[in-house]
Short mmCIF file of C-alpha atoms in Angstrom, two decimals:
data_model
loop_
_atom_site.label_atom_id
_atom_site.label_comp_id
_atom_site.label_asym_id
_atom_site.label_seq_id
_atom_site.Cartn_x
_atom_site.Cartn_y
_atom_site.Cartn_z
CA MET K 24 82.30 127.28 106.16
CA THR K 25 84.47 130.37 106.72
CA VAL K 26 84.55 133.56 104.66
CA PHE K 27 87.95 132.39 103.45
CA ASP K 28 86.44 129.20 102.00
CA GLY K 29 83.71 131.23 100.35
CA GLU K 30 86.16 133.60 98.64
CA MET K 31 88.35 130.76 97.41
CA ARG K 32 85.36 128.86 96.07
CA GLU K 33 84.30 132.01 94.25
CA PHE K 34 87.80 132.45 92.86
CA LEU K 35 87.85 128.86 91.59
CA ARG K 36 84.52 129.56 89.90
CA VAL K 37 86.11 132.61 88.27
CA VAL K 38 88.98 130.47 86.96
CA LEU K 39 86.66 127.79 85.60
CA VAL K 40 84.38 130.29 83.86
CA ALA K 41 87.41 132.10 82.42
CA PHE K 42 88.89 128.81 81.23
CA ALA K 43 85.67 127.81 79.48
CA GLY K 44 85.13 131.31 78.06
CA GLY K 45 88.72 131.93 77.01
CA VAL K 46 89.42 128.55 75.45
CA GLY K 47 85.94 128.44 73.92
CA TRP K 48 86.35 131.88 72.35
CA VAL K 49 89.73 131.15 70.75
CA THR K 50 88.44 127.79 69.51
CA VAL K 51 85.46 129.39 67.80
CA TYR K 52 87.71 132.01 66.21
CA ALA K 53 90.15 129.30 65.06
CA LEU K 54 87.26 127.36 63.50
CA GLY K 55 86.31 130.55 61.66
CA LEU K 56 89.83 130.72 60.25
CA VAL K 57 89.55 127.08 59.16
CA GLY K 58 86.36 128.06 57.36
CA VAL K 59 88.05 130.99 55.59
CA SER K 60 90.94 128.73 54.62
CA ALA K 61 88.58 126.10 53.17
CA ALA K 62 86.60 128.75 51.30
CA ARG K 63 89.74 130.24 49.74
CA ARG K 64 90.91 126.87 48.52
CA GLY K 65 87.80 126.63 46.37
CA GLY K 66 86.34 123.34 45.19
CA GLY K 67 83.30 121.68 46.71
CA ARG K 68 84.01 122.99 50.22
CA ARG K 69 83.88 126.67 49.26
CA ALA K 70 80.29 127.31 50.37
CA VAL K 71 80.64 125.18 53.51
CA GLY K 72 83.82 127.10 54.37
CA TRP K 73 82.13 130.50 54.11
CA VAL K 74 79.15 129.31 56.16
CA LEU K 75 81.47 127.95 58.85
CA ALA K 76 83.52 131.17 58.88
CA VAL K 77 80.51 133.49 59.10
CA VAL K 78 78.78 131.40 61.78
CA CYS K 79 81.94 131.11 63.91
CA PHE K 80 82.86 134.80 63.72
CA LEU K 81 79.25 135.75 64.53
CA VAL K 82 79.28 133.38 67.52
CA ALA K 83 82.58 134.94 68.69
CA VAL K 84 81.15 138.46 68.49
CA ALA K 85 77.89 137.36 70.12
CA GLY K 86 79.84 135.76 72.97
CA VAL K 87 81.59 139.06 73.71
CA VAL K 88 78.33 141.05 73.51
CA VAL K 89 76.49 138.63 75.83
CA GLY K 90 79.39 138.65 78.32
CA LEU K 91 79.53 142.45 78.44
CA ARG K 92 75.75 142.72 78.78
CA LEU K 93 75.88 140.33 81.75
CA MET K 94 78.54 142.53 83.38
CA LEU K 95 76.48 145.67 82.80
CA ALA K 96 73.42 143.97 84.28
CA GLY K 97 75.47 143.16 87.40
CA ARG K 98 76.62 146.79 87.65
CA ARG K 99 73.06 148.10 87.49
CA GLY K 100 72.24 145.83 90.43
CA LEU K 101 74.87 147.67 92.51
CA GLU K 102 73.69 151.19 91.68
CA MET I 10 90.67 177.20 109.40
CA ASP I 11 89.09 173.86 108.47
CA THR I 12 91.58 172.12 106.16
CA GLY I 13 89.38 169.00 105.78
CA PRO I 14 87.94 169.82 102.33
CA LEU I 15 91.37 170.91 101.04
CA LEU I 16 92.96 167.71 102.36
CA LEU I 17 90.21 165.64 100.75
CA THR I 18 90.81 167.45 97.45
CA VAL I 19 94.55 166.70 97.65
CA VAL I 20 93.88 163.01 98.36
CA VAL I 21 91.45 162.77 95.41
CA ALA I 22 94.06 164.49 93.22
CA ALA I 23 96.67 162.00 94.46
CA ALA I 24 94.32 159.12 93.57
CA LEU I 25 93.93 160.48 90.04
CA VAL I 26 97.71 160.87 89.68
CA PHE I 27 98.01 157.25 90.83
CA ALA I 28 95.43 156.26 88.19
CA PHE I 29 97.54 158.03 85.55
CA THR I 30 100.65 156.06 86.59
CA ASN I 31 98.53 152.90 86.68
CA GLY I 32 97.48 153.42 83.06
CA PHE I 33 101.01 154.40 82.05
CA HIS I 34 102.57 151.42 83.85
CA ASP I 35 99.99 148.86 82.68
CA ALA I 36 99.58 149.98 79.06
CA ALA I 37 101.69 146.93 78.24
CA ASN I 38 98.95 144.54 79.31
CA ALA I 39 96.77 145.29 76.32
CA VAL I 40 99.27 146.36 73.70
CA ALA I 41 102.51 144.43 74.27
CA THR I 42 101.79 141.26 72.32
CA SER I 43 99.93 143.11 69.55
CA VAL I 44 102.86 145.48 69.10
CA ALA I 45 105.39 142.62 69.28
CA THR I 46 103.64 140.59 66.57
CA GLY I 47 103.02 143.66 64.40
CA ALA I 48 99.24 143.26 64.62
CA LEU I 49 98.97 146.93 65.61
CA ARG I 50 101.31 149.89 65.21
CA PRO I 51 102.48 151.22 68.58
CA TYR I 52 100.53 154.49 68.60
CA ALA I 53 97.41 152.84 67.17
CA ALA I 54 97.68 150.22 69.92
CA VAL I 55 97.92 152.70 72.81
CA GLY I 56 95.21 154.91 71.26
CA LEU I 57 92.80 151.98 70.98
CA SER I 58 93.77 150.79 74.44
CA ALA I 59 93.21 154.23 76.00
CA VAL I 60 89.71 154.55 74.52
CA LEU I 61 88.73 151.05 75.66
CA ASN I 62 90.31 151.55 79.10
CA PHE I 63 87.96 154.49 79.50
CA ALA I 64 84.94 152.51 78.31
CA GLY I 65 85.84 149.49 80.47
CA ALA I 66 85.62 151.55 83.64
CA PHE I 67 81.84 151.74 83.19
CA LEU I 68 81.33 147.97 83.06
CA SER I 69 81.36 147.08 86.73
CA LEU I 70 81.60 148.50 90.27
CA LYS I 71 82.26 145.37 92.32
CA VAL I 72 86.04 145.75 92.48
CA ALA I 73 85.62 149.36 93.64
CA ALA I 74 83.46 148.10 96.50
CA THR I 75 86.09 145.49 97.43
CA VAL I 76 88.91 148.08 97.50
CA ALA I 77 86.82 150.65 99.39
CA GLU I 78 85.60 148.26 102.06
CA GLY I 79 87.62 145.04 102.01
CA ILE I 80 91.27 146.06 102.54
CA VAL I 81 91.47 148.59 105.38
CA ASP I 82 88.92 149.76 107.96
CA SER I 83 87.60 153.16 106.83
CA ARG I 84 86.28 153.86 110.35
CA VAL I 85 89.73 154.04 111.94
CA ILE I 86 92.05 155.40 109.23
CA THR I 87 92.52 159.07 108.32
CA LEU I 88 92.92 160.94 105.03
CA PRO I 89 96.73 161.26 105.39
CA VAL I 90 96.86 157.46 105.66
CA VAL I 91 94.96 157.05 102.37
CA PHE I 92 97.21 159.70 100.81
CA ALA I 93 100.43 158.03 101.95
CA GLY I 94 99.18 154.63 100.76
CA LEU I 95 98.51 156.09 97.31
CA MET I 96 101.95 157.70 97.19
CA GLY I 97 103.60 154.41 98.22
CA GLY I 98 101.87 152.60 95.36
CA MET I 99 102.72 155.36 92.92
CA LEU I 100 106.41 155.45 93.87
CA TRP I 101 106.59 151.68 93.47
CA ASN I 102 105.02 151.99 90.01
CA LEU I 103 107.61 154.59 89.02
CA VAL I 104 110.57 152.51 90.22
CA THR I 105 109.40 149.38 88.43
CA TRP I 106 108.52 151.34 85.27
CA TYR I 107 112.05 152.78 85.25
CA LEU I 108 113.46 149.25 85.55
CA GLY I 109 111.09 147.99 82.84
CA MET I 110 109.59 145.44 85.22
CA PRO I 111 105.87 144.68 84.85
CA SER I 112 104.99 144.60 88.54
CA SER I 113 101.41 144.79 89.73
CA SER I 114 99.95 148.30 90.15
CA SER I 115 97.09 146.72 92.08
CA HIS I 116 99.39 145.11 94.61
CA ALA I 117 101.41 148.32 94.85
CA LEU I 118 98.20 150.15 95.76
CA VAL I 119 97.07 147.51 98.26
CA GLY I 120 100.60 147.28 99.72
CA GLY I 121 100.78 151.05 100.12
CA LEU I 122 97.41 151.23 101.85
CA VAL I 123 98.06 148.24 104.12
CA GLY I 124 101.58 149.36 105.08
CA THR I 125 100.50 152.89 105.88
CA ALA I 126 97.42 151.80 107.82
CA PHE I 127 99.59 149.34 109.77
CA VAL I 128 102.20 151.90 110.88
CA ALA I 129 99.68 154.71 111.40
CA VAL I 130 96.91 152.90 113.26
CA GLY I 131 98.05 149.33 113.90
CA ALA I 132 97.08 145.85 112.79
CA SER I 133 93.44 146.49 113.70
CA ALA I 134 93.12 148.88 110.75
CA VAL I 135 93.99 146.14 108.26
CA LYS I 136 91.34 143.64 107.24
CA GLY I 137 93.77 140.71 107.24
CA MET I 138 91.31 138.08 106.07
CA GLY I 139 90.21 140.31 103.20
CA VAL I 140 93.78 140.97 102.11
CA VAL I 141 94.66 137.27 102.17
CA SER I 142 91.53 135.89 100.52
CA VAL I 143 90.80 138.64 97.99
CA VAL I 144 94.33 139.80 97.17
CA LEU I 145 97.14 137.45 98.23
CA LEU I 146 95.81 134.03 97.24
CA PRO I 147 94.39 135.24 93.91
CA ALA I 148 97.79 136.92 93.34
CA LEU I 149 99.55 133.60 93.75
CA LEU I 150 97.02 131.62 91.73
CA SER I 151 96.07 134.03 88.94
CA PRO I 152 99.34 133.87 86.90
CA VAL I 153 99.14 130.07 86.99
CA ALA I 154 95.47 130.10 86.04
CA ALA I 155 96.23 132.54 83.21
CA ALA I 156 99.06 130.31 81.96
CA LEU I 157 96.67 127.33 81.99
CA VAL I 158 93.97 129.17 80.03
CA ALA I 159 96.43 130.56 77.46
CA GLY I 160 98.37 127.28 77.22
CA ALA I 161 95.21 125.23 76.68
CA GLY I 162 93.91 127.82 74.21
CA SER I 163 97.17 127.72 72.25
CA TRP I 164 97.12 123.93 72.11
CA VAL I 165 93.51 123.86 70.87
CA VAL I 166 94.14 126.60 68.33
CA ARG I 167 97.20 124.82 66.98
CA TRP I 168 95.28 121.56 66.62
CA VAL I 169 92.19 123.16 65.04
CA THR I 170 94.20 125.21 62.52
CA ARG I 171 96.79 122.52 61.67
CA GLY I 172 95.50 122.38 58.08
CA VAL I 173 95.49 126.17 57.55
CA PRO I 174 98.47 127.51 55.54
CA ALA I 175 101.04 129.21 57.80
CA GLY I 176 100.75 132.63 56.14
CA MET I 177 96.98 132.74 56.35
CA ARG I 178 97.13 131.46 59.92
CA GLU I 179 99.51 134.21 61.00
CA ARG I 180 97.50 136.93 59.22
CA GLY I 181 94.23 135.58 60.62
CA PHE I 182 95.43 135.58 64.20
CA ARG I 183 97.06 138.99 63.86
CA ALA I 184 93.67 140.31 62.74
CA GLY I 185 92.10 138.51 65.70
CA GLN I 186 94.61 140.23 67.99
CA ILE I 187 92.95 143.57 67.28
CA GLY I 188 89.80 142.13 68.87
CA SER I 189 91.58 140.31 71.70
CA ALA I 190 93.76 143.36 72.54
CA SER I 191 90.59 145.46 72.63
CA LEU I 192 89.08 143.01 75.10
CA VAL I 193 92.18 143.17 77.33
CA ALA I 194 92.02 146.99 77.29
CA LEU I 195 88.35 146.81 78.22
CA ALA I 196 89.13 144.31 80.99
CA HIS I 197 91.97 146.49 82.29
CA GLY I 198 89.66 149.48 82.43
CA ALA I 199 87.01 147.40 84.18
CA ASN I 200 89.39 146.08 86.84
CA ASP I 201 92.04 148.75 87.40
CA ALA I 202 90.05 151.97 87.04
CA GLN I 203 87.77 150.58 89.73
CA LYS I 204 90.71 150.39 92.13
CA THR I 205 91.13 154.16 91.85
CA MET I 206 87.36 154.57 92.25
CA GLY I 207 87.59 152.37 95.35
CA VAL I 208 90.36 154.49 96.88
CA ILE I 209 88.53 157.73 96.10
CA MET I 210 85.43 156.27 97.78
CA LEU I 211 87.60 155.21 100.72
CA ALA I 212 88.88 158.79 100.97
CA LEU I 213 85.35 160.23 100.67
CA VAL I 214 84.06 157.88 103.40
CA THR I 215 87.08 158.60 105.62
CA GLY I 216 86.61 162.34 105.08
CA GLY I 217 82.91 162.05 105.90
CA ALA I 218 81.76 163.23 102.47
CA VAL I 219 79.74 160.07 101.75
CA GLY I 220 78.46 157.15 103.77
CA ALA I 221 80.03 153.68 103.81
CA GLY I 222 78.64 151.29 101.22
CA GLU I 223 77.51 153.96 98.74
CA ALA I 224 78.15 153.35 95.04
CA PRO I 225 80.71 155.67 93.39
CA ALA I 226 79.21 158.89 92.02
CA GLY I 227 79.40 159.62 88.30
CA TRP I 228 82.31 162.09 88.64
CA VAL I 229 84.35 159.45 90.51
CA VAL I 230 83.87 156.93 87.70
CA VAL I 231 84.54 159.42 84.89
CA SER I 232 87.60 161.04 86.47
CA SER I 233 89.19 157.67 87.36
CA ALA I 234 88.56 156.34 83.87
CA ALA I 235 89.89 159.50 82.21
CA ALA I 236 93.07 159.61 84.32
CA MET I 237 93.88 155.99 83.59
CA ALA I 238 93.09 156.33 79.89
CA ALA I 239 95.39 159.36 79.66
CA GLY I 240 98.18 157.37 81.33
CA THR I 241 97.63 154.49 78.94
CA PHE I 242 97.86 156.81 75.94
CA PHE I 243 101.36 157.89 77.02
CA GLY I 244 102.31 154.20 76.93
CA GLY I 245 104.86 152.75 79.32
CA TRP I 246 107.05 151.54 76.47
CA ARG I 247 109.76 150.12 78.74
CA ILE I 248 107.29 147.59 80.12
CA VAL I 249 105.65 146.99 76.74
CA ARG I 250 109.07 145.85 75.55
CA THR I 251 109.60 143.48 78.45
CA VAL I 252 106.17 141.85 78.13
CA GLY I 253 106.17 141.74 74.32
CA TRP I 254 109.76 140.65 73.77
CA GLY I 255 111.36 139.82 77.10
CA LEU I 256 109.39 136.77 78.20
CA VAL I 257 109.13 134.86 74.94
CA ARG I 258 109.20 135.68 71.24
CA ILE I 259 105.54 135.51 70.48
CA ARG I 260 103.70 134.95 67.19
CA GLY I 261 100.19 135.82 66.06
CA ALA I 262 98.41 132.71 67.34
CA GLU I 263 100.10 132.78 70.74
CA GLY I 264 99.54 136.53 71.06
CA PHE I 265 95.86 136.01 70.29
CA THR I 266 95.42 133.21 72.83
CA ALA I 267 97.46 135.06 75.50
CA GLU I 268 95.32 138.19 75.12
CA SER I 269 92.08 136.19 75.03
CA GLY I 270 93.06 134.30 78.18
CA THR I 271 93.94 137.56 79.94
CA ALA I 272 90.70 139.22 78.91
CA ALA I 273 88.56 136.25 79.97
CA LEU I 274 90.15 135.93 83.41
CA VAL I 275 90.21 139.66 84.21
CA LEU I 276 86.66 140.31 82.98
CA VAL I 277 85.18 137.39 84.95
CA ALA I 278 87.21 138.40 88.03
CA SER I 279 86.02 142.02 87.72
CA ASP I 280 82.43 140.83 87.57
CA SER I 281 83.01 138.87 90.78
CA GLY I 282 84.74 141.75 92.62
CA PHE I 283 88.28 140.31 92.68
CA PRO I 284 90.92 143.05 92.25
CA LEU I 285 93.22 140.84 90.16
CA SER I 286 96.51 142.15 88.87
CA THR I 287 96.04 142.53 85.12
CA THR I 288 99.82 142.61 84.79
CA GLN I 289 100.33 139.26 86.49
CA VAL I 290 97.53 137.70 84.47
CA CYS I 291 98.95 139.11 81.24
CA CYS I 292 102.49 137.85 81.97
CA GLY I 293 101.14 134.45 83.03
CA SER I 294 99.18 134.20 79.78
CA VAL I 295 102.21 135.15 77.67
CA VAL I 296 104.33 132.51 79.42
CA GLY I 297 101.54 129.91 79.09
CA ALA I 298 101.26 130.59 75.37
CA GLY I 299 105.06 130.60 75.09
CA ILE I 300 105.46 127.22 76.81
CA HIS I 301 103.25 125.86 74.07
CA GLN I 302 106.05 126.72 71.59
CA GLY I 303 108.52 124.80 73.74
CA VAL I 304 109.69 125.17 77.33
CA SER I 305 113.13 126.37 76.19
CA ARG I 306 111.57 129.24 74.20
CA VAL I 307 110.56 130.98 77.42
CA ARG I 308 113.22 133.27 78.96
CA TRP I 309 113.02 131.78 82.43
CA ARG I 310 115.60 134.18 83.84
CA VAL I 311 113.26 137.11 83.09
CA VAL I 312 110.30 135.11 84.48
CA ALA I 313 112.29 134.52 87.69
CA GLU I 314 113.13 138.24 87.93
CA LEU I 315 109.44 139.07 87.49
CA ALA I 316 108.44 136.59 90.19
CA GLY I 317 110.99 138.21 92.51
CA VAL I 318 109.59 141.69 91.82
CA TRP I 319 106.03 140.42 92.36
CA LEU I 320 107.02 138.94 95.72
CA VAL I 321 108.50 142.21 96.99
CA THR I 322 105.80 144.49 95.54
CA LEU I 323 103.47 144.37 98.57
CA PRO I 324 106.20 144.91 101.21
CA GLY I 325 108.06 147.40 99.00
CA ALA I 326 105.02 149.58 98.39
CA ALA I 327 104.07 149.21 102.06
CA ALA I 328 107.51 150.50 103.13
CA LEU I 329 107.32 153.44 100.70
CA GLY I 330 103.81 154.30 101.90
CA ALA I 331 105.00 154.17 105.52
CA LEU I 332 107.92 156.49 104.68
CA VAL I 333 105.59 159.01 103.07
CA TRP I 334 103.27 158.83 106.09
CA TRP I 335 106.12 159.38 108.55
CA GLY I 336 107.34 162.32 106.43
CA ALA I 337 103.88 163.89 106.37
CA ARG I 338 103.46 163.35 110.12
CA TRP I 339 106.91 164.81 110.88
CA VAL I 340 106.04 168.07 109.11
CA GLY I 341 102.49 167.84 110.39
CA GLY I 342 99.01 168.76 109.20
CA MET I 343 98.04 169.88 105.74
CA GLN I 344 101.54 171.24 105.13
CA GLY I 345 103.03 167.78 105.63
CA VAL I 346 100.67 166.17 103.12
CA GLY I 347 101.23 168.99 100.62
CA LEU I 348 105.01 168.82 100.98
CA MET I 349 105.09 165.04 100.50
CA PHE I 350 102.83 165.34 97.45
CA VAL I 351 105.24 167.86 95.91
CA LEU I 352 108.25 165.67 96.76
CA VAL I 353 106.66 162.60 95.16
CA LEU I 354 105.83 164.62 92.03
CA VAL I 355 109.47 165.81 91.91
CA ALA I 356 110.58 162.16 92.24
CA ALA I 357 108.24 161.27 89.36
CA PHE I 358 109.81 163.99 87.22
CA TRP I 359 113.29 162.73 88.13
CA PHE I 360 112.37 159.19 87.02
CA TYR I 361 110.99 160.58 83.77
CA VAL I 362 114.19 162.53 83.06
CA ALA I 363 116.43 159.59 84.06
CA ALA I 364 114.45 157.25 81.80
CA ASP I 365 114.77 159.72 78.95
CA LEU I 366 118.56 159.31 79.03
CA ARG I 367 118.05 155.77 77.75
CA PRO I 368 114.69 156.08 76.04
CA VAL I 369 112.41 153.27 75.07
CA ASN I 370 109.59 154.62 72.94
CA ALA I 371 107.30 153.76 70.04
CA SER I 372 110.21 153.92 67.61
CA ASN I 373 112.40 151.28 69.28
CA VAL I 374 109.93 149.25 71.30
CA ASN I 375 110.33 146.28 68.95
CA ALA I 376 114.14 146.43 68.76
CA GLU I 377 116.04 143.29 69.75
CA ARG I 378 116.96 143.16 73.40
CA VAL I 379 120.50 142.30 74.34
CA GLY I 380 121.55 140.60 77.54
CA ARG I 381 119.60 141.07 80.70
CA ARG I 382 116.87 143.37 81.88
CA MET I 383 117.78 146.91 80.85
CA LYS I 384 120.52 146.23 78.31
CA TRP I 385 118.53 147.18 75.28
CA GLU I 386 120.01 147.67 71.85
CA GLU I 387 118.77 150.92 70.34
CA ALA I 388 116.82 150.59 67.12
#
């Protein structure tokens, strides 16, 4: 295996991780919006809607925090 | 008289001026879609972006290591070569900013360094494999990858929120854009500020001030981050307009997915040490999200113009860097470097004045564009 292969394999890994992270993040946020929409409509789904919205928005924020913490951990390894 | 320390100071100053133009030129990456959809007011957008650009610079150091060690051979190049490379990249940024074309500041920097090293020392000074594998191939693939991420994200978002009323959907995603734009600004700071750190480290190694392989000192990180954040705060509105309105008329959901796709790709790439072009990723994401609205909604003529500019960025910046190097060598010594620095700053002022004759600023950044590239209708 050449260095060239190694870099390209790493780049493909970057794309795959970004795809999963990016699409996953917007999906979770969109589900949160669905929850807010259901909660605002009222009726029997009101409570379920709020729970879905809160859980999804918390997961979205947690995803960002975990990602940034992983980056910071990698930086400390270089210092 | 030993002019080494003075020369090193001038090169570091040149790197910080480049970082300022980088922030100025690339402000669009984080703010364009948010400003276009009305999620953020223009000055709020660049203010938020500047603060997060600064913070993002502290997230990672891997890209700095790649730029310092993976592009040109620090053992054979000299400080005037690093200086001329920086000036080549900066001049390219100014030309493309004047034209309102979102070209890659990263490729301008790499092109300037490679071109100058090539004419000054020869092919042996350029790490060809590094340039191809870490810069060129990712440059070709990253806009496509960004379009895929944003396109898939837009499709999923549309399907998931199909039952949400249109008004609530638009408001919800505009609110989300504040978060996604913040992430792009953070990602831009993480990736692009490191390129300046990398060049300053290259200059410090070349000048013998630090050893090869050392991590950037605190002042290098802080000064690079501050210079880029200041540039971002001034906002390159001409490019913001092209990215926000020129490629496709974007709405809240597409703006949110485009920004999220950009942030995800640039942050992961920064963590892996790839000096991706945030601009190319951002434009690819906007087009990917735009295709989701319908292929005909994308202004393919502008996309083709962008692709053309991207293709000539490396050779263009390389040629400008080589010109600056020849100029500095012709005059000779410290005087040559100083004179070229002054001339480039005069050129920068000229571009600023010329652009001011047909201003694009926070007040008219969202005005309808008419015709092709620079034919804007004033607000």
